[in-house]
Coordinates of C-alpha atoms in Angstrom, one line a residue:
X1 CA 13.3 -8.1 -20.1
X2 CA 12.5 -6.1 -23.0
X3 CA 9.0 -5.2 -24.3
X4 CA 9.1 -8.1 -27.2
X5 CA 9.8 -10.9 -24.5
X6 CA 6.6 -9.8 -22.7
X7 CA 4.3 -13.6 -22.5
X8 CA 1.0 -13.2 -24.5
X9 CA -1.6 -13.1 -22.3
X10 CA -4.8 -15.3 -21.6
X11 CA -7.9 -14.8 -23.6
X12 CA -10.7 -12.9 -22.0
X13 CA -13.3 -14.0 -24.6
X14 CA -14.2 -18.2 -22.4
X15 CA -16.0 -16.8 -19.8
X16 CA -16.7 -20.3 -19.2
X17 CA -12.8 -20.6 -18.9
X18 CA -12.4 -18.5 -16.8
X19 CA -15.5 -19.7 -14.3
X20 CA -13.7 -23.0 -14.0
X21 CA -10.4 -21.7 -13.4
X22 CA -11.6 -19.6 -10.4
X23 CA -13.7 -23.0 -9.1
X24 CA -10.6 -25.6 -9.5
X25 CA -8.5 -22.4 -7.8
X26 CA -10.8 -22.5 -4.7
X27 CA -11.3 -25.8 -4.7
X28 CA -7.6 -25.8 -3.6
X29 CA -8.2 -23.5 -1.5
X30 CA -5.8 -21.1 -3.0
X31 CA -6.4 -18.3 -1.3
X32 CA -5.4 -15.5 1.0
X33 CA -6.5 -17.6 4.4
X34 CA -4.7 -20.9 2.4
X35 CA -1.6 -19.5 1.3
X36 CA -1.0 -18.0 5.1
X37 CA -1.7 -21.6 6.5
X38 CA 0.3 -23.5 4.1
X39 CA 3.3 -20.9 3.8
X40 CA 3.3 -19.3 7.6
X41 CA 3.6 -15.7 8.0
X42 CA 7.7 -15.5 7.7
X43 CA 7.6 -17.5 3.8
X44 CA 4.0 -15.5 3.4
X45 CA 5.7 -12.1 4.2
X46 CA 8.5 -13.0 2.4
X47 CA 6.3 -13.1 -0.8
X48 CA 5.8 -9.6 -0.5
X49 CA 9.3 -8.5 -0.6
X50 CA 9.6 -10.5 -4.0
X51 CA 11.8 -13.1 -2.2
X52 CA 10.7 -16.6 -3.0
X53 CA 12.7 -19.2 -1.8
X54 CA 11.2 -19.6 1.9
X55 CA 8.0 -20.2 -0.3
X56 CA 9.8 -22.6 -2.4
X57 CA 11.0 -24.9 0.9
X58 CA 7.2 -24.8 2.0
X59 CA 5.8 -26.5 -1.3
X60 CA 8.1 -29.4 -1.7
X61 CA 5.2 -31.7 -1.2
X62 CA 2.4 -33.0 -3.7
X63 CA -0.7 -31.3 -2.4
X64 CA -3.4 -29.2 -4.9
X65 CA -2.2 -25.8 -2.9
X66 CA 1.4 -26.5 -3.4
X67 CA 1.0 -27.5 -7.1
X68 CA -0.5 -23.9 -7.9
X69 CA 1.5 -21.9 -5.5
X70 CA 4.9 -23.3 -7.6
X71 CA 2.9 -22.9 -10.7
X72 CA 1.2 -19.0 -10.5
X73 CA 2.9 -17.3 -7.5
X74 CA 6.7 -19.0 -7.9
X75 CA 6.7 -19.2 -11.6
X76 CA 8.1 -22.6 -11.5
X77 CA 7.5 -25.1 -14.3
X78 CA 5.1 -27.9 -13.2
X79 CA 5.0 -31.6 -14.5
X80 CA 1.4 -32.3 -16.7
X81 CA -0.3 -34.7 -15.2
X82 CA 0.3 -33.0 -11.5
X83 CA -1.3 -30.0 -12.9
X84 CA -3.7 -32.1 -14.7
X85 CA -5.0 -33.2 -11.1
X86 CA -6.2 -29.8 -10.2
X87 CA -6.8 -27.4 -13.4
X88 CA -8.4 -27.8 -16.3
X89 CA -4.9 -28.0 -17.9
X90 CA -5.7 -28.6 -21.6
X91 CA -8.4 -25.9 -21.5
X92 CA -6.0 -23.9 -19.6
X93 CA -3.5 -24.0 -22.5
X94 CA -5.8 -23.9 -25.6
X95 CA -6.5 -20.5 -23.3
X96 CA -3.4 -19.2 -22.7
X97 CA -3.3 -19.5 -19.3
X98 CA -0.8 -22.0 -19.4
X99 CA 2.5 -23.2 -22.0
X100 CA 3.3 -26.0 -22.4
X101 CA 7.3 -26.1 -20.9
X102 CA 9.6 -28.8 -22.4
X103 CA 8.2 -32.6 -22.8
X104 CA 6.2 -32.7 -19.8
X105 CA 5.5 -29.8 -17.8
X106 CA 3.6 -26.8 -18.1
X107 CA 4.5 -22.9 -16.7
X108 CA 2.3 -20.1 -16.0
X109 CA 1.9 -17.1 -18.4
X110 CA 1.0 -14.4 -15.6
X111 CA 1.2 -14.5 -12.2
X112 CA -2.1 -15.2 -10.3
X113 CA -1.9 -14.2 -6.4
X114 CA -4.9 -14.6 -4.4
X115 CA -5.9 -11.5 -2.6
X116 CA -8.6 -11.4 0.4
X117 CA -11.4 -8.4 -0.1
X118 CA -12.6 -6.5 2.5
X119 CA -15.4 -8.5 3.6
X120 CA -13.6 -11.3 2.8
X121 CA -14.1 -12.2 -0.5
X122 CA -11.5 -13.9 -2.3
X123 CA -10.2 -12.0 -5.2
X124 CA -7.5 -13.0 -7.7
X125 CA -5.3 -10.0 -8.8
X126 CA -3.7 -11.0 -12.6
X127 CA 0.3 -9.2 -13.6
X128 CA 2.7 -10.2 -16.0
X129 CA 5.3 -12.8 -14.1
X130 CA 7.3 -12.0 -11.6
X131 CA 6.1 -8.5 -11.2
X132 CA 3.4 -9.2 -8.2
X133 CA 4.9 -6.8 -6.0
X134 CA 6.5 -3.5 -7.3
X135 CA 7.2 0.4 -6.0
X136 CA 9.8 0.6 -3.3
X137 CA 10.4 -3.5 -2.8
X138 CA 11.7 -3.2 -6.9
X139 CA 10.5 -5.5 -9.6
X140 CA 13.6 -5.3 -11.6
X141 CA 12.2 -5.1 -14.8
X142 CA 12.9 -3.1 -17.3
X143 CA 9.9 -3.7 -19.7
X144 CA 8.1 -0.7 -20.9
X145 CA 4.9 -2.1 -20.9
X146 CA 4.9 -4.6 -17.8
X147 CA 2.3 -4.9 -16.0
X148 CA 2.3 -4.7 -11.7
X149 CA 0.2 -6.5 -9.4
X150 CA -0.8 -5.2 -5.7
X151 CA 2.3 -3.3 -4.2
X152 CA 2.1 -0.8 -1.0
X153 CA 1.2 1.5 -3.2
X154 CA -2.4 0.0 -4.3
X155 CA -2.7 -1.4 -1.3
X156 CA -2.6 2.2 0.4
X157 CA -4.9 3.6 -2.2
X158 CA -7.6 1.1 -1.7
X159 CA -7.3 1.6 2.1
X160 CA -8.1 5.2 2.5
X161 CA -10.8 5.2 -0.7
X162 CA -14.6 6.4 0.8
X163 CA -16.2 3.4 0.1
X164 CA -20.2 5.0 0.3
X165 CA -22.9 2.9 -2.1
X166 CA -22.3 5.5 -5.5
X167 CA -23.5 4.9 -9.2
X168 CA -19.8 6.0 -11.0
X169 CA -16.5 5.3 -10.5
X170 CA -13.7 6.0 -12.4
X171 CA -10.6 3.9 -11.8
X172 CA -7.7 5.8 -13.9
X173 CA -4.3 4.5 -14.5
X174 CA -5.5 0.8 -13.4
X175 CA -2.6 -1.4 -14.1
X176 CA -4.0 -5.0 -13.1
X177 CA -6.9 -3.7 -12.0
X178 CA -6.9 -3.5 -8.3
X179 CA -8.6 -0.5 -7.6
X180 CA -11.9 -1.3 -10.0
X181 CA -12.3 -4.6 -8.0
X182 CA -12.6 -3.0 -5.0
X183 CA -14.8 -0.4 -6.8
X184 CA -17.2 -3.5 -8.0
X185 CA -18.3 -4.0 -4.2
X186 CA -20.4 -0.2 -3.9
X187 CA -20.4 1.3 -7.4
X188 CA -23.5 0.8 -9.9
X189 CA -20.8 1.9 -13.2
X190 CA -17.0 1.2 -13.0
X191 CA -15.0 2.8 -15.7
X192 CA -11.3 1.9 -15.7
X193 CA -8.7 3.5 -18.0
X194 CA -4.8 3.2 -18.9
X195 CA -2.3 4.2 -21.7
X196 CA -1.2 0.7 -21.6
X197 CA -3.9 -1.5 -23.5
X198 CA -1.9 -4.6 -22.1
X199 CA -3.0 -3.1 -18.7
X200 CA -6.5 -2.9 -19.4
X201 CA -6.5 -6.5 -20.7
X202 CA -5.0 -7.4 -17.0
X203 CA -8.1 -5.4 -15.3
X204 CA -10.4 -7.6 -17.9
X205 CA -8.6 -10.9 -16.2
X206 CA -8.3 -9.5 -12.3
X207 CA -11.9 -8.7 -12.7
X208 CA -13.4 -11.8 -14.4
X209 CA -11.6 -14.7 -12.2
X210 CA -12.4 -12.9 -9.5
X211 CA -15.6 -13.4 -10.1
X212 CA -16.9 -9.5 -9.7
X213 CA -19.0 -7.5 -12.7
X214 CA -16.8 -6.2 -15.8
X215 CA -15.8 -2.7 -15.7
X216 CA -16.1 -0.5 -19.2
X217 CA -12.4 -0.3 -20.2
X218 CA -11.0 2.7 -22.2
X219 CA -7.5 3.2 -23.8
X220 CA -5.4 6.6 -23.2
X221 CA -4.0 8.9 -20.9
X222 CA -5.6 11.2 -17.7
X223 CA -9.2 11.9 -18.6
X224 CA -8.7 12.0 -22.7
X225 CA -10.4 8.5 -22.5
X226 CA -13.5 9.7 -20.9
X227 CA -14.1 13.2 -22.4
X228 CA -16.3 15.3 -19.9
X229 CA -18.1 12.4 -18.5
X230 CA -18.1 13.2 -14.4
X231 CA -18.4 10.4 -12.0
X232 CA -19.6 10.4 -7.9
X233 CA -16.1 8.7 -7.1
X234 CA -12.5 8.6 -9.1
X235 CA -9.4 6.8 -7.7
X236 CA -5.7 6.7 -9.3
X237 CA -2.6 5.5 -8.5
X238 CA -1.2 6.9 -11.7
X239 CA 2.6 6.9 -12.5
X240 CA 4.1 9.1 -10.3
X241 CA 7.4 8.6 -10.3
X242 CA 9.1 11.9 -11.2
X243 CA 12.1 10.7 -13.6
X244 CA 14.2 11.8 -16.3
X245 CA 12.5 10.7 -19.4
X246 CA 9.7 8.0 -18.9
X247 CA 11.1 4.8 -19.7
X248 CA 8.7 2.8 -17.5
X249 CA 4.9 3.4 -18.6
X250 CA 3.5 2.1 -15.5
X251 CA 5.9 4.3 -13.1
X252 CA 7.2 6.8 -15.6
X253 CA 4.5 10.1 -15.7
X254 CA 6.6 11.5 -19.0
X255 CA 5.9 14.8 -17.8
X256 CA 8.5 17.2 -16.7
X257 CA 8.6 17.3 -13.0
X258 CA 5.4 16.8 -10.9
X259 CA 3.5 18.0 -14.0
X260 CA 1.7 14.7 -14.5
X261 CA 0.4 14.6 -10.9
X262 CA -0.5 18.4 -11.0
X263 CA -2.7 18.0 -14.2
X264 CA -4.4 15.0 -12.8
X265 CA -5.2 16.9 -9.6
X266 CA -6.4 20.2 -11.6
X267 CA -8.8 18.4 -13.6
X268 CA -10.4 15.7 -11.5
X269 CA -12.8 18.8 -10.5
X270 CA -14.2 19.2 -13.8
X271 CA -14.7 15.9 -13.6
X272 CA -16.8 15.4 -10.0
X273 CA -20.4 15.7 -9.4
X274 CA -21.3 17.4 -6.3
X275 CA -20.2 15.8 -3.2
X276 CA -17.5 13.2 -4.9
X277 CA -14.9 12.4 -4.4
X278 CA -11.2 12.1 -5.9
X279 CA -8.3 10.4 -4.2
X280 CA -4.8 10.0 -5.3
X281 CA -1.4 8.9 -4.7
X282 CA 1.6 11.5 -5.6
X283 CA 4.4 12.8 -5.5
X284 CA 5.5 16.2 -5.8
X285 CA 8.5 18.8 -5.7
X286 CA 10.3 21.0 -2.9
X287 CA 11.7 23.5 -4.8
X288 CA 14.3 25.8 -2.9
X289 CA 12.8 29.3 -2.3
X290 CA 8.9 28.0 -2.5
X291 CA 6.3 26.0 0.6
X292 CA 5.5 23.0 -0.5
X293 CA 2.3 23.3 1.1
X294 CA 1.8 26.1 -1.2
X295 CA 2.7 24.4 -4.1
X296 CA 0.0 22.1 -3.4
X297 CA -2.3 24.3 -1.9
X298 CA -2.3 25.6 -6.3
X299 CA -3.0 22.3 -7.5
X300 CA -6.4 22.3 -6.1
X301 CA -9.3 22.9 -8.9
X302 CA -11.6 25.6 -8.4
X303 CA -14.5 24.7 -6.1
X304 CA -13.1 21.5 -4.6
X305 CA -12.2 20.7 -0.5
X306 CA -9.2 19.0 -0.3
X307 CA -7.0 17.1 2.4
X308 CA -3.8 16.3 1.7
X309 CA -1.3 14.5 3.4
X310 CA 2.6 14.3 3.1
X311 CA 3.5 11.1 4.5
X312 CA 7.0 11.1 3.6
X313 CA 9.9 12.9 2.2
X314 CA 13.2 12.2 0.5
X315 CA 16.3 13.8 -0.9
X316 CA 17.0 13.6 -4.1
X317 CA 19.9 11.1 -3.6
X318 CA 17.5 8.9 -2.4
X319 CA 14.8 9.0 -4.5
X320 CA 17.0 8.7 -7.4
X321 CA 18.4 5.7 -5.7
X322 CA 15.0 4.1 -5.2
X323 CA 13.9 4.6 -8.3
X324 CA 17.1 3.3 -10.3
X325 CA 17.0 0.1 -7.8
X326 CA 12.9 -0.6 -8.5
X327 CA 14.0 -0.9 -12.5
X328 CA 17.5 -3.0 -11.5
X329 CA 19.5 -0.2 -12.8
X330 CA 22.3 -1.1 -9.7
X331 CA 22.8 -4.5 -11.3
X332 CA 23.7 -3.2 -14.7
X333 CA 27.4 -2.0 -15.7
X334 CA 28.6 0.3 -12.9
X335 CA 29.2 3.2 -15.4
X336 CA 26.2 2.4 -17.1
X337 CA 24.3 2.9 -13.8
X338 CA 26.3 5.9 -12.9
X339 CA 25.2 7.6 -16.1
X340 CA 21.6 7.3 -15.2
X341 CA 22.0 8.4 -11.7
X342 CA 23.8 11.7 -12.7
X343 CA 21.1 12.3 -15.1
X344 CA 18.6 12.2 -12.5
X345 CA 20.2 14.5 -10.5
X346 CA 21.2 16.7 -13.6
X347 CA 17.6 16.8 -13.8
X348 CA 16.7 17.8 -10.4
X349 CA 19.2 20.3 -9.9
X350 CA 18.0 22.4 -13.6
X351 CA 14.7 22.7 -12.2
X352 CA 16.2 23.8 -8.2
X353 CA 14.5 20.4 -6.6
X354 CA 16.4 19.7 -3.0
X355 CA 13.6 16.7 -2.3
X356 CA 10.4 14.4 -3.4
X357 CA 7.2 14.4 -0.8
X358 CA 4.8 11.4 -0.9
X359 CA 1.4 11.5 -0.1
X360 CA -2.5 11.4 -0.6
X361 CA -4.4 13.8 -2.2
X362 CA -8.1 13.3 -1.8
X363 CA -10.7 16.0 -3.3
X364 CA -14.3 16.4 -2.7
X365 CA -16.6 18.9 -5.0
X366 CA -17.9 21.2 -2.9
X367 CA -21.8 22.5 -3.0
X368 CA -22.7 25.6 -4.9
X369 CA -21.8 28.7 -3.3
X370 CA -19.5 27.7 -0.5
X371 CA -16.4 28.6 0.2
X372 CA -14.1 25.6 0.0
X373 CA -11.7 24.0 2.5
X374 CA -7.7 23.4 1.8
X375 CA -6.0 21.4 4.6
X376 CA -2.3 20.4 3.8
X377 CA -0.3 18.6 6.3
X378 CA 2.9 16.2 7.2
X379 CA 2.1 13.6 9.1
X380 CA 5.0 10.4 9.1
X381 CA 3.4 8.6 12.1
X382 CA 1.5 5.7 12.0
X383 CA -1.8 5.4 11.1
X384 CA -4.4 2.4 11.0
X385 CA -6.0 1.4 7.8
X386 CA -8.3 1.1 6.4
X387 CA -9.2 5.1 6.6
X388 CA -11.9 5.5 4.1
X389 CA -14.6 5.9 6.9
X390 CA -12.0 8.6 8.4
X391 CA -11.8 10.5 5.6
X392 CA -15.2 10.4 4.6
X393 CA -15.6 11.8 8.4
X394 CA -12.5 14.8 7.8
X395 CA -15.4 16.2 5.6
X396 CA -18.6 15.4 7.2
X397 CA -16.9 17.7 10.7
X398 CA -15.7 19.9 8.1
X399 CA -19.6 20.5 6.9
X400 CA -20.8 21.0 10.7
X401 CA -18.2 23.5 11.1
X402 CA -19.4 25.5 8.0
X403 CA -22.5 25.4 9.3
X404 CA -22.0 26.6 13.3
X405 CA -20.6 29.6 14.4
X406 CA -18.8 30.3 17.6
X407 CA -22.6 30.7 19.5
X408 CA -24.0 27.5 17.5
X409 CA -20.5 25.4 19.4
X410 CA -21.6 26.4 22.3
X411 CA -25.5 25.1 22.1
X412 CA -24.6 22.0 20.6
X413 CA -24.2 18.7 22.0
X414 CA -21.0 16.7 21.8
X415 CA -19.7 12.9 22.5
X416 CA -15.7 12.1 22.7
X417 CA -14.5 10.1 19.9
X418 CA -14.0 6.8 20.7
X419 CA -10.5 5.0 22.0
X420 CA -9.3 8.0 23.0
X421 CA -7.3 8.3 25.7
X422 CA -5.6 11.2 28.1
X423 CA -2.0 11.5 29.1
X424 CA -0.8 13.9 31.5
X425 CA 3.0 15.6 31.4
X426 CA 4.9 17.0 34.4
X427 CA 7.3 16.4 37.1
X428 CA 6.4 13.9 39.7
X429 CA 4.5 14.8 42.8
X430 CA 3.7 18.3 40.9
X431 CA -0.1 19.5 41.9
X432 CA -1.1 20.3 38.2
X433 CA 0.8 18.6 34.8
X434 CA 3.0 20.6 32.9
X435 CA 0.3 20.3 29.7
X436 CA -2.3 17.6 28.9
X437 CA -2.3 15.4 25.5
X438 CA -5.2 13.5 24.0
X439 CA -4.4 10.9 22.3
X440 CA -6.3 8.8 19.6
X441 CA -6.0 5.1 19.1
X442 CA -7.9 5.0 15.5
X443 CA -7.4 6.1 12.3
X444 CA -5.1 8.8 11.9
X445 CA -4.0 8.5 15.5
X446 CA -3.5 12.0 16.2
X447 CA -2.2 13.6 19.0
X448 CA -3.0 17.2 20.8
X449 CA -2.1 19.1 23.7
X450 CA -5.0 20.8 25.6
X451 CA -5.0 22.8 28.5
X452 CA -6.4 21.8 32.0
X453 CA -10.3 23.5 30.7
X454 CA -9.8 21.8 27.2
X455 CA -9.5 18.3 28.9
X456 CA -12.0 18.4 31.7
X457 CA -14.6 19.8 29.2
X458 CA -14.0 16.3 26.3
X459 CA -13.8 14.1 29.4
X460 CA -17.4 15.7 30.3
X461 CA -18.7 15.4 27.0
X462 CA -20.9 12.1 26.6
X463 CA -23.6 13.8 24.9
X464 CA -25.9 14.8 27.2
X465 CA -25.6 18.5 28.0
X466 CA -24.5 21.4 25.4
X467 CA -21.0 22.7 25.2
X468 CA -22.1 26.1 27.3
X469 CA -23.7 24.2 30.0
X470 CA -20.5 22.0 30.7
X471 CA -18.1 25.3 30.5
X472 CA -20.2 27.0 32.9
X473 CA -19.9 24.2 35.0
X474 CA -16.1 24.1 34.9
X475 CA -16.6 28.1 35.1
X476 CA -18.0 27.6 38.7
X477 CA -15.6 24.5 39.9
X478 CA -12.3 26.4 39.0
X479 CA -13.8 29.9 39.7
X480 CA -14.0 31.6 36.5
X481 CA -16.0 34.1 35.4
X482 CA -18.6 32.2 32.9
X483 CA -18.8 34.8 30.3
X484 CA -15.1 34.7 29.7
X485 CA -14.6 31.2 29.6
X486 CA -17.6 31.0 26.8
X487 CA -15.9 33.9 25.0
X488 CA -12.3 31.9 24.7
X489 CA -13.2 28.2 24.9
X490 CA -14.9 27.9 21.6
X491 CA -11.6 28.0 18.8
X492 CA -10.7 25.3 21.1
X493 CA -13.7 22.9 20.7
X494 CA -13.8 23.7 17.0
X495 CA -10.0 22.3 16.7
X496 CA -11.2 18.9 18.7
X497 CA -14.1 18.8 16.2
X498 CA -12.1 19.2 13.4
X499 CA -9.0 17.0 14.7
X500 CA -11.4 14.3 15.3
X501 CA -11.5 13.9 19.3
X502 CA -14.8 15.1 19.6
X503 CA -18.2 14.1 17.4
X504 CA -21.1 16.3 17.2
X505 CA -24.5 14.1 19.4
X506 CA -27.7 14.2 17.7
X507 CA -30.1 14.7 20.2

């Protein structure tokens, strides 16, 4: 698919059009809940790895919900007068919704794939055809200007976003749009920008027949669009992908290296008022002979926390391999193909890059005059989204923590998190376990070993009596001295606090 062959899209200037589209596409109940129920959750899962045909053996009947699924998520061409029965067909094509396909049948121009909000809304996310679903399940397209729909990518952006009432939000990079509409639901102003002005006319569809407020859409690249305008809350998923050359606009940075990433990082700050918040997906380097964490740790603008998170990591063989598969490279001429690999490892090894982390990077603009918090970590395991409430609370424990010293811990009241749960480690039959973990069934699920005083005192902790009262209390039943266990037992409550097993009472 080149750029030229790219299908014009559907106006955005009917909103009357656009109304009845998004009532004859409900009416069909062609939505999230509808497509499970008519497709089942093998052909429905199968959607998301851009494999279509269980889809296809699930629609062979007649019904309104069949008609569109073959017609917007299967891109397959439909006969007239059966569309004619459910859409607004001749409106549809005087629109551009819909071309007309040989004698009698019409076929979609983009791909419409219901999408379930949060609260469960039912959202309608626009892309060009047959590029629903891109990243790491590969699109195969090799159109520098296509446009993607929702991906794990988006989908993971959208999950760990803080989603607190705010009056601006910036949405850069937007592709089709996913990130505004989910912005729509608590932002008063939503701002969405891209390089790619067939992106921002995708946002303009997403957003309209799915029946939210517009967004104010500018053209260009990182923050040139919006000069030094600053915003409470600003979300990309910008195009990461660290590649020789940038042949792909919505993957491609067109930076060297992880330059693209880093410059978006550095300047979000400038861009923040106090207390918002910036969250991205990345990638960046490991360079042989430098941490990673400290690369990072550098990115960070000047008087922003930050918590970020490396959820993966991958040679360069790998990546490379990834990559050349999402655009179909592997199903071009073999020597063809092998060109492009080697130049992505030419690449690599000039600038001494042995592998590729993945991760989110979320800022927060700090107040005036404190010192600000960097956390950088790896953490692969499993997690349960969405997280925004658990990131929003990573920087509400950092706060109390700022605020209360060793003596303040122990006067305060605490309460243990909850679904958290206590394993204990050792031989069997042994009087005492070799160590004790807690456990956490929420969010990030995190994991931590305690010792025998470190567990007694969050199984104790309900709220009711202040940190030194329950050590002293422990002090007496294990027969330590009361000063000593105060003096050592406080790092040890600020790692709980800051881990997330305990939460500080208001009483």
């Amino acid at each position: 698919m080149s750029s030229s062959s790219l299908s014009k899209l559907p106006s955005t200037d009917r909103d009357d059009v656009t109304a009845r589209l998004r009532e004859s596409l409900l009416g069909a109940e062609f939505t999230a809940d509808g497509l499970l129920e008519l497709l089942g959750a093998p052909a429905y899962a199968a959607l998301a790895r851009s494999e279509t045909v269980p889809a296809l053996r699930a629609t062979r009947g007649d019904s309104p919900l069949e008609t569109l699924v073959r017609l917007f998520l299967l891109q397959q061409p439909v006969e007239h007068a059966r569309v004619a029965a459910v859409l607004p067909v001749d409106t549809c094509l005087e629109s551009g919704w819909l071309t007309r396909a040989g004698d009698d049948e019409v076929a979609a121009t983009v791909d419409v794939r219901p999408y379930g909000g949060p609260d469960g809304e039912d959202w309608f996310i626009v892309s060009d055809l047959g590029c629903a679903v891109g990243g790491a399940g590969g699109i195969g397209s090799r159109a520098e200007g296509v446009v993607l729909g929702v991906g794990g990518a988006s989908t993971t952006l959208s999950g760990i976003t803080v989603r607190t009432p705010v009056e601006s939000a910036l949405d850069l990079g937007t592709g089709s749009g996913i990130q505004a509409l989910h912005a729509t639901r608590h932002a008063t102003r939503v701002v969405a920008t891209d390089l790619n002005p067939r992106a921002l006319h995708f946002t303009a569809l997403t957003l309209a027949l799915s029946g939210t407020s517009a967004a104010v859409l500018h053209e260009g690249s990182l923050f040139e669009p919006v000069g030094d305008q600053t915003y409470d809350l600003i979300v990309s998923n910008p195009p990461f992908v660290i590649s020789p050359g940038a042949r792909l606009t919505y993957r491609d940075g067109g930076m060297s290296g992880d330059d693209l990433c880093r410059t978006l990082v550095q300047e979000a700050g400038a861009r923040l008022n106090e207390g918002g918040y910036a969250q991205f997906l990345a990638n960046w380097q490991h360079v042989e002979g430098e941490e990673w964490t400290d690369r990072l740790r550098s990115w960070v603008p000047r008087g922003c926390d930050a918590w970020i998170v490396q959820r993966e990591v991958q040679d360069i063989t790998q990546y490379a391999e990834l990559w050349l598969r999402d655009a179909g490279d592997h199903r071009t001429d073999p020597a063809e193909y092998a060109a492009l690999y080697d130049a992505w490892l030419d690449e690599f090894e000039a600038r001494k890059v042995r592998g590729v982390g993945f991760g989110w990077i979320t800022l927060r603009k700090a107040p005036e005059g404190v010192e600000p918090s960097i956390t950088v970590e790896e953490w692969p395991h499993s997690v349960e989204q969405p997280l925004g409430d658990t990131v929003r609370a990573h920087f509400d424990r950092l706060d109390y923590l700022r605020t209360h010293d060793d003596a303040a811990l122990l006067g305060a009241h605490f309460k243990l998190a909850g679904e958290v749960v206590q394993e204990q480690v050792g031989l069997p039959g042994a009087e005492d376990p070799e160590h004790v973990v807690l456990r956490q069934h929420r969010g990030m699920r995190r994991a931590t070993k305690v010792d025998t005083i470190g567990a007694g005192f969050a199984g104790v902790c309900d709220g009711t009596l202040s940190a030194g009262r329950i050590l002293d209390a422990i002090a007496q039943l294990v027969g330590e001295d009361p000063v000593l266990l105060r003096d050592r037992t406080p790092a040890q409550i600020r790692m709980l606090v800051e881990q997330g097993f305990l939460e500080p009472a208001h009483v």
